[in-house]
PDB file of C-alpha atoms in Angstrom:
ATOM      1  CA  UNK A 342    -165.333 -63.311 -71.784  1.00  0.00           C
ATOM      2  CA  UNK A 343    -165.838 -63.901 -68.059  1.00  0.00           C
ATOM      3  CA  UNK A 344    -169.227 -64.009 -66.391  1.00  0.00           C
ATOM      4  CA  UNK A 345    -169.156 -61.044 -64.025  1.00  0.00           C
ATOM      5  CA  UNK A 346    -171.432 -61.145 -60.982  1.00  0.00           C
ATOM      6  CA  UNK A 347    -171.989 -58.219 -58.648  1.00  0.00           C
ATOM      7  CA  UNK A 348    -172.475 -59.565 -55.110  1.00  0.00           C
ATOM      8  CA  UNK A 349    -174.024 -57.073 -52.747  1.00  0.00           C
ATOM      9  CA  UNK A 350    -176.331 -56.110 -49.898  1.00  0.00           C
ATOM     10  CA  UNK A 351    -177.515 -52.777 -48.549  1.00  0.00           C
ATOM     11  CA  UNK A 352    -177.415 -54.040 -44.969  1.00  0.00           C
ATOM     12  CA  UNK A 353    -174.117 -54.728 -43.253  1.00  0.00           C
ATOM     13  CA  UNK A 354    -173.390 -58.084 -41.674  1.00  0.00           C
ATOM     14  CA  UNK A 355    -175.249 -60.287 -44.138  1.00  0.00           C
ATOM     15  CA  UNK A 356    -172.025 -62.019 -45.164  1.00  0.00           C
ATOM     16  CA  UNK A 357    -171.401 -60.712 -48.680  1.00  0.00           C
ATOM     17  CA  UNK A 358    -167.642 -61.190 -48.420  1.00  0.00           C
ATOM     18  CA  UNK A 359    -167.753 -64.690 -46.940  1.00  0.00           C
ATOM     19  CA  UNK A 360    -170.342 -65.635 -49.557  1.00  0.00           C
ATOM     20  CA  UNK A 361    -168.017 -64.391 -52.320  1.00  0.00           C
ATOM     21  CA  UNK A 362    -165.146 -66.415 -50.896  1.00  0.00           C
ATOM     22  CA  UNK A 363    -167.194 -69.581 -50.426  1.00  0.00           C
ATOM     23  CA  UNK A 364    -168.784 -69.368 -53.864  1.00  0.00           C
ATOM     24  CA  UNK A 365    -165.480 -68.469 -55.506  1.00  0.00           C
ATOM     25  CA  UNK A 366    -163.713 -71.416 -53.902  1.00  0.00           C
ATOM     26  CA  UNK A 367    -166.490 -73.784 -54.970  1.00  0.00           C
ATOM     27  CA  UNK A 368    -166.390 -72.513 -58.564  1.00  0.00           C
ATOM     28  CA  UNK A 369    -162.607 -72.896 -58.661  1.00  0.00           C
ATOM     29  CA  UNK A 370    -162.823 -76.436 -57.309  1.00  0.00           C
ATOM     30  CA  UNK A 371    -165.233 -77.201 -60.169  1.00  0.00           C
ATOM     31  CA  UNK A 372    -162.494 -76.175 -62.595  1.00  0.00           C
ATOM     32  CA  UNK A 373    -163.731 -72.648 -63.295  1.00  0.00           C
ATOM     33  CA  UNK A 374    -161.054 -69.938 -63.318  1.00  0.00           C
ATOM     34  CA  UNK A 375    -162.425 -67.534 -60.735  1.00  0.00           C
ATOM     35  CA  UNK A 376    -161.493 -64.035 -59.606  1.00  0.00           C
ATOM     36  CA  UNK A 377    -162.775 -62.289 -56.482  1.00  0.00           C
ATOM     37  CA  UNK A 378    -162.430 -58.510 -56.590  1.00  0.00           C
ATOM     38  CA  UNK A 379    -162.141 -57.178 -53.042  1.00  0.00           C
ATOM     39  CA  UNK A 380    -164.416 -54.168 -52.631  1.00  0.00           C
ATOM     40  CA  UNK A 381    -163.032 -53.132 -49.239  1.00  0.00           C
ATOM     41  CA  UNK A 382    -160.747 -50.225 -50.117  1.00  0.00           C
ATOM     42  CA  UNK A 383    -159.937 -49.571 -46.448  1.00  0.00           C
ATOM     43  CA  UNK A 384    -158.858 -52.851 -44.896  1.00  0.00           C
ATOM     44  CA  UNK A 385    -159.042 -55.422 -47.694  1.00  0.00           C
ATOM     45  CA  UNK A 386    -161.548 -57.646 -45.911  1.00  0.00           C
ATOM     46  CA  UNK A 387    -161.935 -60.259 -48.660  1.00  0.00           C
ATOM     47  CA  UNK A 388    -158.180 -60.613 -49.062  1.00  0.00           C
ATOM     48  CA  UNK A 389    -157.750 -61.130 -45.323  1.00  0.00           C
ATOM     49  CA  UNK A 390    -160.721 -63.481 -44.934  1.00  0.00           C
ATOM     50  CA  UNK A 391    -159.560 -65.423 -47.977  1.00  0.00           C
ATOM     51  CA  UNK A 392    -156.250 -66.228 -46.317  1.00  0.00           C
ATOM     52  CA  UNK A 393    -154.035 -63.939 -48.409  1.00  0.00           C
ATOM     53  CA  UNK A 394    -153.280 -61.272 -45.835  1.00  0.00           C
ATOM     54  CA  UNK A 395    -150.016 -59.382 -46.474  1.00  0.00           C
ATOM     55  CA  UNK A 396    -149.348 -61.358 -49.658  1.00  0.00           C
ATOM     56  CA  UNK A 397    -150.083 -58.504 -52.041  1.00  0.00           C
ATOM     57  CA  UNK A 398    -147.299 -56.632 -53.832  1.00  0.00           C
ATOM     58  CA  UNK A 399    -149.611 -54.348 -55.824  1.00  0.00           C
ATOM     59  CA  UNK A 400    -153.226 -53.344 -55.257  1.00  0.00           C
ATOM     60  CA  UNK A 401    -155.740 -51.483 -57.400  1.00  0.00           C
ATOM     61  CA  UNK A 402    -154.449 -48.295 -55.787  1.00  0.00           C
ATOM     62  CA  UNK A 403    -151.139 -48.896 -57.593  1.00  0.00           C
ATOM     63  CA  UNK A 404    -152.961 -49.716 -60.815  1.00  0.00           C
ATOM     64  CA  UNK A 405    -154.927 -46.467 -60.440  1.00  0.00           C
ATOM     65  CA  UNK A 406    -151.645 -44.521 -60.290  1.00  0.00           C
ATOM     66  CA  UNK A 407    -150.195 -46.349 -63.306  1.00  0.00           C
ATOM     67  CA  UNK A 408    -147.541 -48.086 -61.202  1.00  0.00           C
ATOM     68  CA  UNK A 409    -148.490 -51.574 -62.404  1.00  0.00           C
ATOM     69  CA  UNK A 410    -150.682 -53.505 -64.823  1.00  0.00           C
ATOM     70  CA  UNK A 411    -153.976 -55.013 -63.736  1.00  0.00           C
ATOM     71  CA  UNK A 412    -152.531 -58.516 -64.035  1.00  0.00           C
ATOM     72  CA  UNK A 413    -149.824 -57.647 -61.524  1.00  0.00           C
ATOM     73  CA  UNK A 414    -152.412 -57.009 -58.800  1.00  0.00           C
ATOM     74  CA  UNK A 415    -153.696 -60.596 -58.939  1.00  0.00           C
ATOM     75  CA  UNK A 416    -153.096 -62.860 -55.965  1.00  0.00           C
ATOM     76  CA  UNK A 417    -153.255 -66.609 -56.575  1.00  0.00           C
ATOM     77  CA  UNK A 418    -154.719 -68.564 -53.696  1.00  0.00           C
ATOM     78  CA  UNK A 419    -152.008 -70.827 -52.240  1.00  0.00           C
ATOM     79  CA  UNK A 420    -154.347 -73.771 -51.615  1.00  0.00           C
ATOM     80  CA  UNK A 421    -157.159 -73.518 -54.177  1.00  0.00           C
ATOM     81  CA  UNK A 422    -156.100 -73.888 -57.789  1.00  0.00           C
ATOM     82  CA  UNK A 423    -157.813 -71.512 -60.179  1.00  0.00           C
ATOM     83  CA  UNK A 424    -158.869 -68.991 -57.508  1.00  0.00           C
ATOM     84  CA  UNK A 425    -157.433 -65.471 -57.555  1.00  0.00           C
ATOM     85  CA  UNK A 426    -158.058 -62.270 -55.627  1.00  0.00           C
ATOM     86  CA  UNK A 427    -157.694 -58.659 -56.720  1.00  0.00           C
ATOM     87  CA  UNK A 428    -157.011 -56.412 -53.678  1.00  0.00           C
ATOM     88  CA  UNK A 429    -158.243 -52.838 -53.717  1.00  0.00           C
ATOM     89  CA  UNK A 430    -156.851 -51.373 -50.484  1.00  0.00           C
ATOM     90  CA  UNK A 431    -156.124 -47.668 -50.893  1.00  0.00           C
ATOM     91  CA  UNK A 432    -158.172 -47.260 -54.087  1.00  0.00           C
ATOM     92  CA  UNK A 433    -159.767 -43.827 -54.462  1.00  0.00           C
ATOM     93  CA  UNK A 434    -161.208 -43.779 -57.980  1.00  0.00           C
ATOM     94  CA  UNK A 435    -163.567 -46.766 -58.091  1.00  0.00           C
ATOM     95  CA  UNK A 436    -163.755 -46.578 -61.876  1.00  0.00           C
ATOM     96  CA  UNK A 437    -160.189 -47.914 -61.913  1.00  0.00           C
ATOM     97  CA  UNK A 438    -161.590 -51.233 -60.676  1.00  0.00           C
ATOM     98  CA  UNK A 439    -163.859 -51.385 -63.716  1.00  0.00           C
ATOM     99  CA  UNK A 440    -160.908 -50.814 -66.049  1.00  0.00           C
ATOM    100  CA  UNK A 441    -158.825 -53.429 -64.240  1.00  0.00           C
ATOM    101  CA  UNK A 442    -161.576 -56.037 -64.510  1.00  0.00           C
ATOM    102  CA  UNK A 443    -161.840 -55.343 -68.232  1.00  0.00           C
ATOM    103  CA  UNK A 444    -158.073 -55.764 -68.587  1.00  0.00           C
ATOM    104  CA  UNK A 445    -158.071 -59.271 -67.025  1.00  0.00           C
ATOM    105  CA  UNK A 446    -161.436 -60.376 -68.383  1.00  0.00           C
ATOM    106  CA  UNK A 447    -160.028 -63.036 -70.685  1.00  0.00           C
ATOM    107  CA  UNK A 448    -158.073 -64.755 -67.904  1.00  0.00           C
ATOM    108  CA  UNK A 449    -161.135 -65.951 -66.002  1.00  0.00           C
ATOM    109  CA  UNK A 450    -164.417 -67.783 -66.393  1.00  0.00           C
ATOM    110  CA  UNK A 451    -166.094 -66.034 -63.449  1.00  0.00           C
ATOM    111  CA  UNK A 452    -165.451 -62.712 -61.737  1.00  0.00           C
ATOM    112  CA  UNK A 453    -167.190 -62.116 -58.396  1.00  0.00           C
ATOM    113  CA  UNK A 454    -167.264 -58.448 -57.487  1.00  0.00           C
ATOM    114  CA  UNK A 455    -167.650 -57.791 -53.761  1.00  0.00           C
ATOM    115  CA  UNK A 456    -169.670 -54.548 -53.778  1.00  0.00           C
ATOM    116  CA  UNK A 457    -167.427 -52.952 -56.405  1.00  0.00           C
ATOM    117  CA  UNK A 458    -167.409 -52.262 -60.172  1.00  0.00           C
ATOM    118  CA  UNK A 459    -171.166 -52.723 -60.550  1.00  0.00           C
ATOM    119  CA  UNK A 460    -171.180 -51.111 -63.992  1.00  0.00           C
ATOM    120  CA  UNK A 461    -169.232 -53.970 -65.604  1.00  0.00           C
ATOM    121  CA  UNK A 462    -171.864 -56.510 -64.532  1.00  0.00           C
ATOM    122  CA  UNK A 463    -175.164 -57.559 -66.067  1.00  0.00           C
ATOM    123  CA  UNK A 464    -175.843 -60.067 -63.315  1.00  0.00           C
ATOM    124  CA  UNK A 465    -176.107 -59.704 -59.533  1.00  0.00           C
ATOM    125  CA  UNK A 466    -176.656 -61.724 -56.371  1.00  0.00           C
ATOM    126  CA  UNK A 467    -178.151 -60.098 -53.288  1.00  0.00           C
ATOM    127  CA  UNK A 468    -177.079 -61.705 -50.012  1.00  0.00           C
ATOM    128  CA  UNK A 469    -179.595 -61.576 -47.181  1.00  0.00           C
ATOM    129  CA  UNK A 470    -180.072 -63.046 -43.734  1.00  0.00           C
ATOM    130  CA  UNK A 471    -183.453 -64.687 -42.949  1.00  0.00           C
ATOM    131  CA  UNK A 472    -184.569 -61.866 -40.673  1.00  0.00           C
ATOM    132  CA  UNK A 473    -187.004 -59.045 -41.367  1.00  0.00           C
ATOM    133  CA  UNK A 474    -184.501 -56.117 -41.462  1.00  0.00           C
ATOM    134  CA  UNK A 475    -182.337 -57.971 -43.969  1.00  0.00           C
ATOM    135  CA  UNK A 476    -185.293 -59.090 -46.072  1.00  0.00           C
ATOM    136  CA  UNK A 477    -186.589 -55.518 -46.254  1.00  0.00           C
ATOM    137  CA  UNK A 478    -183.107 -54.317 -47.168  1.00  0.00           C
ATOM    138  CA  UNK A 479    -182.871 -56.960 -49.906  1.00  0.00           C
ATOM    139  CA  UNK A 480    -186.125 -55.700 -51.401  1.00  0.00           C
ATOM    140  CA  UNK A 481    -184.752 -52.152 -51.566  1.00  0.00           C
ATOM    141  CA  UNK A 482    -181.488 -53.442 -53.013  1.00  0.00           C
ATOM    142  CA  UNK A 483    -183.323 -55.336 -55.772  1.00  0.00           C
ATOM    143  CA  UNK A 484    -185.175 -52.180 -56.754  1.00  0.00           C
ATOM    144  CA  UNK A 485    -181.944 -50.184 -56.908  1.00  0.00           C
ATOM    145  CA  UNK A 486    -180.219 -52.801 -59.068  1.00  0.00           C
ATOM    146  CA  UNK A 487    -183.069 -53.226 -61.523  1.00  0.00           C
ATOM    147  CA  UNK A 488    -183.541 -49.469 -61.780  1.00  0.00           C
ATOM    148  CA  UNK A 489    -179.801 -49.263 -62.493  1.00  0.00           C
ATOM    149  CA  UNK A 490    -180.077 -51.642 -65.424  1.00  0.00           C
ATOM    150  CA  UNK A 491    -179.212 -55.036 -63.897  1.00  0.00           C
ATOM    151  CA  UNK A 492    -182.202 -57.259 -64.623  1.00  0.00           C
ATOM    152  CA  UNK A 493    -180.687 -60.666 -63.770  1.00  0.00           C
ATOM    153  CA  UNK A 494    -180.757 -60.517 -59.967  1.00  0.00           C
ATOM    154  CA  UNK A 495    -180.692 -63.640 -57.809  1.00  0.00           C
ATOM    155  CA  UNK A 496    -181.065 -64.107 -54.065  1.00  0.00           C
ATOM    156  CA  UNK A 497    -178.716 -65.871 -51.658  1.00  0.00           C
ATOM    157  CA  UNK A 498    -180.156 -66.557 -48.206  1.00  0.00           C
ATOM    158  CA  UNK A 499    -177.210 -66.741 -45.844  1.00  0.00           C
ATOM    159  CA  UNK A 500    -176.842 -67.825 -42.186  1.00  0.00           C
ATOM    160  CA  UNK A 501    -180.139 -69.709 -42.182  1.00  0.00           C
ATOM    161  CA  UNK A 502    -180.833 -72.264 -39.454  1.00  0.00           C
ATOM    162  CA  UNK A 503    -183.155 -75.180 -40.093  1.00  0.00           C
ATOM    163  CA  UNK A 504    -183.967 -75.384 -36.408  1.00  0.00           C
ATOM    164  CA  UNK A 505    -185.312 -71.844 -36.366  1.00  0.00           C
ATOM    165  CA  UNK A 506    -187.475 -72.636 -39.394  1.00  0.00           C
ATOM    166  CA  UNK A 507    -188.981 -75.698 -37.705  1.00  0.00           C
ATOM    167  CA  UNK A 508    -189.553 -73.693 -34.542  1.00  0.00           C
ATOM    168  CA  UNK A 509    -191.497 -71.134 -36.556  1.00  0.00           C
ATOM    169  CA  UNK A 510    -189.029 -68.321 -35.848  1.00  0.00           C
ATOM    170  CA  UNK A 511    -188.074 -67.535 -39.443  1.00  0.00           C
ATOM    171  CA  UNK A 512    -189.350 -68.161 -42.969  1.00  0.00           C
ATOM    172  CA  UNK A 513    -187.842 -70.736 -45.266  1.00  0.00           C
ATOM    173  CA  UNK A 514    -185.486 -69.530 -47.997  1.00  0.00           C
ATOM    174  CA  UNK A 515    -188.114 -70.317 -50.635  1.00  0.00           C
ATOM    175  CA  UNK A 516    -190.697 -68.247 -48.759  1.00  0.00           C
ATOM    176  CA  UNK A 517    -188.270 -65.319 -48.536  1.00  0.00           C
ATOM    177  CA  UNK A 518    -187.581 -65.545 -52.267  1.00  0.00           C
ATOM    178  CA  UNK A 519    -191.325 -65.647 -52.978  1.00  0.00           C
ATOM    179  CA  UNK A 520    -191.952 -62.575 -50.835  1.00  0.00           C
ATOM    180  CA  UNK A 521    -189.206 -60.700 -52.675  1.00  0.00           C
ATOM    181  CA  UNK A 522    -190.261 -62.009 -56.117  1.00  0.00           C
ATOM    182  CA  UNK A 523    -186.675 -63.112 -56.787  1.00  0.00           C
ATOM    183  CA  UNK A 524    -185.184 -66.382 -58.025  1.00  0.00           C
ATOM    184  CA  UNK A 525    -183.442 -68.315 -55.234  1.00  0.00           C
ATOM    185  CA  UNK A 526    -179.806 -68.765 -56.227  1.00  0.00           C
ATOM    186  CA  UNK A 527    -178.244 -70.112 -53.032  1.00  0.00           C
ATOM    187  CA  UNK A 528    -179.035 -71.199 -49.485  1.00  0.00           C
ATOM    188  CA  UNK A 529    -176.134 -71.222 -47.040  1.00  0.00           C
ATOM    189  CA  UNK A 530    -176.663 -72.676 -43.547  1.00  0.00           C
ATOM    190  CA  UNK A 531    -175.709 -70.904 -40.359  1.00  0.00           C
ATOM    191  CA  UNK A 532    -172.071 -71.658 -39.579  1.00  0.00           C
ATOM    192  CA  UNK A 533    -170.597 -70.118 -36.442  1.00  0.00           C
ATOM    193  CA  UNK A 534    -167.094 -71.322 -37.393  1.00  0.00           C
ATOM    194  CA  UNK A 535    -166.799 -69.058 -40.448  1.00  0.00           C
ATOM    195  CA  UNK A 536    -165.846 -66.043 -38.341  1.00  0.00           C
ATOM    196  CA  UNK A 537    -162.924 -68.097 -37.058  1.00  0.00           C
ATOM    197  CA  UNK A 538    -161.713 -68.775 -40.587  1.00  0.00           C
ATOM    198  CA  UNK A 539    -163.140 -72.296 -40.772  1.00  0.00           C
ATOM    199  CA  UNK A 540    -166.002 -73.937 -42.622  1.00  0.00           C
ATOM    200  CA  UNK A 541    -168.182 -76.935 -41.763  1.00  0.00           C
ATOM    201  CA  UNK A 542    -168.605 -79.729 -44.297  1.00  0.00           C
ATOM    202  CA  UNK A 543    -172.323 -78.883 -44.623  1.00  0.00           C
ATOM    203  CA  UNK A 544    -171.398 -75.300 -45.502  1.00  0.00           C
ATOM    204  CA  UNK A 545    -168.877 -76.434 -48.113  1.00  0.00           C
ATOM    205  CA  UNK A 546    -171.551 -78.665 -49.639  1.00  0.00           C
ATOM    206  CA  UNK A 547    -173.988 -75.738 -49.726  1.00  0.00           C
ATOM    207  CA  UNK A 548    -171.455 -73.591 -51.589  1.00  0.00           C
ATOM    208  CA  UNK A 549    -170.839 -76.430 -54.053  1.00  0.00           C
ATOM    209  CA  UNK A 550    -174.576 -76.641 -54.751  1.00  0.00           C
ATOM    210  CA  UNK A 551    -174.645 -72.856 -55.153  1.00  0.00           C
ATOM    211  CA  UNK A 552    -171.716 -72.954 -57.586  1.00  0.00           C
ATOM    212  CA  UNK A 553    -173.476 -75.579 -59.694  1.00  0.00           C
ATOM    213  CA  UNK A 554    -176.587 -73.399 -59.788  1.00  0.00           C
ATOM    214  CA  UNK A 555    -174.658 -70.215 -60.636  1.00  0.00           C
ATOM    215  CA  UNK A 556    -172.766 -71.958 -63.444  1.00  0.00           C
ATOM    216  CA  UNK A 557    -175.960 -73.499 -64.794  1.00  0.00           C
ATOM    217  CA  UNK A 558    -174.694 -77.058 -64.409  1.00  0.00           C
ATOM    218  CA  UNK A 559    -177.353 -78.178 -61.952  1.00  0.00           C
ATOM    219  CA  UNK A 560    -180.378 -76.553 -60.350  1.00  0.00           C
ATOM    220  CA  UNK A 561    -181.064 -76.761 -56.635  1.00  0.00           C
ATOM    221  CA  UNK A 562    -180.269 -75.284 -53.227  1.00  0.00           C
ATOM    222  CA  UNK A 563    -179.057 -76.697 -49.938  1.00  0.00           C
ATOM    223  CA  UNK A 564    -181.647 -78.365 -47.695  1.00  0.00           C
ATOM    224  CA  UNK A 565    -181.029 -76.823 -44.270  1.00  0.00           C
ATOM    225  CA  UNK A 566    -183.886 -78.732 -42.592  1.00  0.00           C
ATOM    226  CA  UNK A 567    -182.418 -82.242 -42.880  1.00  0.00           C
ATOM    227  CA  UNK A 568    -180.150 -81.927 -39.820  1.00  0.00           C
ATOM    228  CA  UNK A 569    -183.012 -80.797 -37.581  1.00  0.00           C
ATOM    229  CA  UNK A 570    -185.695 -83.447 -38.144  1.00  0.00           C
ATOM    230  CA  UNK A 571    -186.257 -86.558 -36.070  1.00  0.00           C
ATOM    231  CA  UNK A 572    -185.145 -87.223 -32.505  1.00  0.00           C
ATOM    232  CA  UNK A 573    -181.529 -86.178 -33.046  1.00  0.00           C
ATOM    233  CA  UNK A 574    -182.710 -83.047 -34.840  1.00  0.00           C
ATOM    234  CA  UNK A 575    -184.937 -82.171 -31.892  1.00  0.00           C
ATOM    235  CA  UNK A 576    -181.962 -82.210 -29.526  1.00  0.00           C
ATOM    236  CA  UNK A 577    -179.914 -80.158 -32.008  1.00  0.00           C
ATOM    237  CA  UNK A 578    -182.672 -77.541 -32.013  1.00  0.00           C
ATOM    238  CA  UNK A 579    -182.682 -77.450 -28.244  1.00  0.00           C
ATOM    239  CA  UNK A 580    -178.896 -77.075 -28.150  1.00  0.00           C
ATOM    240  CA  UNK A 581    -179.109 -74.310 -30.735  1.00  0.00           C
ATOM    241  CA  UNK A 582    -181.535 -72.404 -28.496  1.00  0.00           C
ATOM    242  CA  UNK A 583    -178.903 -72.329 -25.751  1.00  0.00           C
ATOM    243  CA  UNK A 584    -176.273 -70.669 -27.956  1.00  0.00           C
TER     244      UNK A 584
END
């Protein structure tokens, strides 16, 4: 049976979809068979951002109508072995996603659900940015999930800049987790190239560390301060202020 993780946020723009893709890719590269269920029923954001745009033959909308089996909706990533996507564009009855996940459960080790099919999960990750509106939103989201029966809820602090921490502009990821009384699952550094479909080596390393933590193979989170200490770090912080 696959480990099913509901990845979510109440606030838009925190990077839930890119976190799903990065974590899913890292899990797959570790040898874990991983499925990402795209929760965007309008435009298929995860499928597009994952590099599988226009590759789908069937989506969950077809499965909902009985036009295909759940397995036929799966898209295998062309470059990352063991990583699959399940598109949901056009889906109207969200409960169909829950049935589809149950149908393919045995094919995967991990299923990451991008704001969809919450009821099939007993584990969740809330993605937040290191800013007050997002932190407050994450607190509300935790309450909603625990009240809904999901007790295993972890926190992923996304888009965090070590320079801003050292400048006293934002809290550290550990401080945010302490304020929210949540276990810190992942720390992903700010990466302005992600929106362009790229990923820095430091970001890839952070997702690998996150995947090891999620799978229970190794505890720890990315250290986002290392690049911003010392003389070179000082100039990086100054350059960051100009962006």
